[in-house]
mmCIF file of C-alpha atoms in Angstrom:
data_model
loop_
_atom_site.group_PDB
_atom_site.id
_atom_site.type_symbol
_atom_site.label_atom_id
_atom_site.label_comp_id
_atom_site.label_asym_id
_atom_site.label_seq_id
_atom_site.Cartn_x
_atom_site.Cartn_y
_atom_site.Cartn_z
ATOM 1 C CA ASP A 183 101.774 102.745 113.125
ATOM 2 C CA ALA A 184 101.210 102.368 109.408
ATOM 3 C CA LEU A 185 103.998 103.405 107.090
ATOM 4 C CA PRO A 186 103.634 107.208 107.065
ATOM 5 C CA ILE A 187 104.765 107.761 103.493
ATOM 6 C CA LEU A 188 101.841 109.764 102.229
ATOM 7 C CA GLY A 189 100.500 111.625 105.207
ATOM 8 C CA LEU A 190 101.489 113.425 108.344
ATOM 9 C CA HIS A 191 103.524 111.509 110.888
ATOM 10 C CA SER A 192 101.122 111.016 113.741
ATOM 11 C CA GLY A 193 101.124 109.586 117.163
ATOM 12 C CA SER A 194 100.016 111.674 120.079
ATOM 13 C CA THR A 195 101.103 114.846 118.224
ATOM 14 C CA VAL A 196 101.850 115.760 114.632
ATOM 15 C CA THR A 197 105.408 116.961 114.378
ATOM 16 C CA ARG A 198 106.217 116.901 110.684
ATOM 17 C CA ALA A 199 105.171 115.845 107.239
ATOM 18 C CA PRO A 200 107.141 113.045 105.595
ATOM 19 C CA SER A 201 110.133 114.076 103.526
ATOM 20 C CA ASN A 202 110.172 113.722 99.754
ATOM 21 C CA PHE A 203 112.642 110.869 100.241
ATOM 22 C CA GLU A 204 110.229 109.020 102.549
ATOM 23 C CA ILE A 205 107.366 109.513 100.098
ATOM 24 C CA GLU A 206 109.359 108.331 97.092
ATOM 25 C CA ASP A 207 110.947 105.442 98.990
ATOM 26 C CA GLY A 208 107.542 104.238 100.195
ATOM 27 C CA ILE A 209 105.936 104.439 96.764
ATOM 28 C CA LEU A 210 108.861 102.698 95.095
ATOM 29 C CA ALA A 211 108.801 99.971 97.765
ATOM 30 C CA ALA A 212 105.082 99.443 97.108
ATOM 31 C CA LYS A 213 105.755 99.272 93.364
ATOM 32 C CA ALA A 214 108.583 96.759 93.884
ATOM 33 C CA GLN A 215 106.130 94.554 95.794
ATOM 34 C CA GLY A 216 103.757 94.628 92.833
ATOM 35 C CA LEU A 217 101.213 96.973 94.386
ATOM 36 C CA ASN A 218 99.354 99.412 92.168
ATOM 37 C CA VAL A 219 97.054 101.123 94.712
ATOM 38 C CA ILE A 220 97.996 102.855 97.947
ATOM 39 C CA ARG A 221 95.365 103.920 100.475
ATOM 40 C CA THR A 222 96.512 107.149 102.063
ATOM 41 C CA HIS A 223 95.400 109.454 104.833
ATOM 42 C CA GLY A 224 97.531 112.124 103.144
ATOM 43 C CA PHE A 225 94.460 113.901 101.782
ATOM 44 C CA PHE A 226 93.052 114.291 105.278
ATOM 45 C CA SER A 227 94.619 116.532 107.862
ATOM 46 C CA VAL A 228 92.851 118.881 110.263
ATOM 47 C CA ASP A 229 93.445 120.491 113.655
ATOM 48 C CA CYS A 230 97.243 120.768 113.731
ATOM 49 C CA SER A 231 99.528 123.646 112.791
ATOM 50 C CA ILE A 232 100.898 121.899 109.686
ATOM 51 C CA CYS A 233 97.573 120.369 108.617
ATOM 52 C CA ILE A 234 95.573 121.385 105.543
ATOM 53 C CA MET A 235 92.869 122.834 107.833
ATOM 54 C CA PRO A 236 94.549 123.775 111.126
ATOM 55 C CA SER A 237 91.385 125.399 112.466
ATOM 56 C CA LEU A 238 87.830 125.882 111.305
ATOM 57 C CA GLY A 239 87.743 127.732 107.979
ATOM 58 C CA VAL A 240 91.526 128.169 107.674
ATOM 59 C CA ILE A 241 93.332 126.439 104.797
ATOM 60 C CA ASN A 242 97.128 126.158 104.887
ATOM 61 C CA ASP A 243 97.598 126.709 101.165
ATOM 62 C CA GLY A 244 100.866 128.644 101.221
ATOM 63 C CA THR A 245 99.237 132.051 100.793
ATOM 64 C CA GLY A 246 99.429 134.976 103.195
ATOM 65 C CA GLY A 247 102.421 133.577 105.067
ATOM 66 C CA LYS A 248 100.655 130.302 105.877
ATOM 67 C CA PRO A 249 102.504 127.011 105.351
ATOM 68 C CA ASN A 250 101.671 124.975 102.254
ATOM 69 C CA ALA A 251 100.158 121.834 103.726
ATOM 70 C CA PHE A 252 99.365 120.575 100.203
ATOM 71 C CA ALA A 253 103.053 120.224 99.249
ATOM 72 C CA THR A 254 103.382 116.690 100.640
ATOM 73 C CA MET A 255 100.180 115.549 98.936
ATOM 74 C CA ASP A 256 101.278 117.201 95.668
ATOM 75 C CA TYR A 257 104.611 115.408 95.708
ATOM 76 C CA ALA A 258 103.041 112.046 96.560
ATOM 77 C CA ILE A 259 100.548 112.402 93.708
ATOM 78 C CA LYS A 260 103.328 113.217 91.247
ATOM 79 C CA VAL A 261 105.545 110.301 92.316
ATOM 80 C CA ALA A 262 102.598 107.899 92.321
ATOM 81 C CA LYS A 263 101.506 109.048 88.869
ATOM 82 C CA ASP A 264 105.052 108.705 87.506
ATOM 83 C CA ASN A 265 105.108 105.119 88.798
ATOM 84 C CA ASN A 266 101.608 104.061 87.675
ATOM 85 C CA ILE A 267 100.394 103.825 91.266
ATOM 86 C CA ARG A 268 96.866 104.919 92.079
ATOM 87 C CA LEU A 269 96.165 106.700 95.340
ATOM 88 C CA MET A 270 92.989 106.139 97.305
ATOM 89 C CA GLY A 271 92.660 109.263 99.401
ATOM 90 C CA ILE A 272 90.834 109.189 102.721
ATOM 91 C CA LEU A 273 88.967 112.416 103.497
ATOM 92 C CA VAL A 274 87.922 111.688 107.106
ATOM 93 C CA ASP A 275 88.103 108.941 109.686
ATOM 94 C CA SER A 276 86.374 107.998 112.897
ATOM 95 C CA HIS A 277 89.461 107.989 115.085
ATOM 96 C CA ASP A 278 90.800 110.727 117.320
ATOM 97 C CA PHE A 279 94.209 110.854 115.647
ATOM 98 C CA ALA A 280 96.598 113.762 116.030
ATOM 99 C CA ARG A 281 96.025 114.608 112.343
ATOM 100 C CA GLY A 282 92.313 114.918 112.979
ATOM 101 C CA GLY A 283 89.045 113.142 112.451
ATOM 102 C CA LYS A 284 85.311 113.730 112.374
ATOM 103 C CA LEU A 285 85.436 114.604 116.076
ATOM 104 C CA ASP A 286 87.395 117.778 115.256
ATOM 105 C CA PHE A 287 84.582 119.112 113.085
ATOM 106 C CA VAL A 288 82.103 118.475 115.923
ATOM 107 C CA GLU A 289 84.361 120.004 118.592
ATOM 108 C CA TRP A 290 84.952 123.134 116.499
ATOM 109 C CA ARG A 291 81.203 123.740 116.811
ATOM 110 C CA SER A 292 81.173 122.800 120.540
ATOM 111 C CA LEU A 293 78.628 120.058 119.985
ATOM 112 C CA PRO A 294 78.070 117.305 122.570
ATOM 113 C CA SER A 295 78.225 114.191 120.382
ATOM 114 C CA GLU A 296 80.553 112.897 117.684
ATOM 115 C CA ASP A 297 77.451 111.501 115.950
ATOM 116 C CA MET A 298 76.472 115.085 115.149
ATOM 117 C CA PHE A 299 79.089 114.964 112.382
ATOM 118 C CA TYR A 300 76.377 113.234 110.342
ATOM 119 C CA THR A 301 73.362 115.285 111.433
ATOM 120 C CA ASP A 302 74.331 118.887 112.222
ATOM 121 C CA ALA A 303 73.862 121.102 109.156
ATOM 122 C CA GLN A 304 76.743 123.463 110.022
ATOM 123 C CA VAL A 305 79.189 120.625 110.697
ATOM 124 C CA LYS A 306 78.219 118.988 107.414
ATOM 125 C CA GLN A 307 78.815 122.314 105.625
ATOM 126 C CA ASP A 308 82.192 122.737 107.369
ATOM 127 C CA PHE A 309 83.208 119.294 106.137
ATOM 128 C CA LYS A 310 81.949 120.052 102.631
ATOM 129 C CA ASP A 311 84.029 123.259 102.673
ATOM 130 C CA TYR A 312 87.091 121.221 103.664
ATOM 131 C CA ILE A 313 86.468 118.663 100.904
ATOM 132 C CA THR A 314 85.975 121.472 98.388
ATOM 133 C CA ALA A 315 89.339 122.990 99.342
ATOM 134 C CA VAL A 316 91.087 119.625 98.938
ATOM 135 C CA LEU A 317 89.389 118.613 95.695
ATOM 136 C CA ASN A 318 89.725 122.051 94.056
ATOM 137 C CA HIS A 319 93.399 122.344 94.935
ATOM 138 C CA VAL A 320 95.557 122.541 91.817
ATOM 139 C CA ASN A 321 98.746 120.515 92.070
ATOM 140 C CA PRO A 322 101.531 122.748 90.717
ATOM 141 C CA ARG A 323 103.542 119.631 89.803
ATOM 142 C CA SER A 324 100.849 118.303 87.454
ATOM 143 C CA GLU A 325 98.451 121.247 86.934
ATOM 144 C CA GLU A 326 95.581 118.895 87.851
ATOM 145 C CA HIS A 327 92.861 119.527 90.392
ATOM 146 C CA THR A 328 92.876 116.819 93.035
ATOM 147 C CA SER A 329 89.318 115.990 91.923
ATOM 148 C CA GLU A 330 90.590 115.223 88.393
ATOM 149 C CA LEU A 331 92.847 112.418 89.529
ATOM 150 C CA GLN A 332 92.042 109.103 87.990
ATOM 151 C CA SER A 333 93.825 105.866 87.409
ATOM 152 C CA HIS A 334 97.205 106.514 85.858
ATOM 153 C CA SER A 335 97.895 102.903 84.955
ATOM 154 C CA ASP A 336 97.443 101.352 81.531
#
């Protein structure tokens, strides 16, 4: 497994998000090694109870008694920004990970082929809705929309 500092811990099931200590420790270790960009799956999480989108159309944003699945991402963004580290967020992948992938969007619509992620109009809209929720999220630690994030290095 990759170092799970900026996303959900995943194997066959997702059991927890990384702690603030794990996030900070991972970012500081990357900085100590001279890295200034971290590629993270932390912006992508679907089809698990603690994911950003646990089921089709549901966003775990901390409202209405739902968990705040953005809290881990918010903290990672803040720590990265404070340490002049840029984050490259992944919004979807092609694997059937416990934290989700393009297959989840296809299965939510009971479609027969994973390739329909690219061709089915409703699946494409579902994915656009997910991206909109992620990119329009306002990080309470920085007051920035995720879509406003840019390089924080000199």
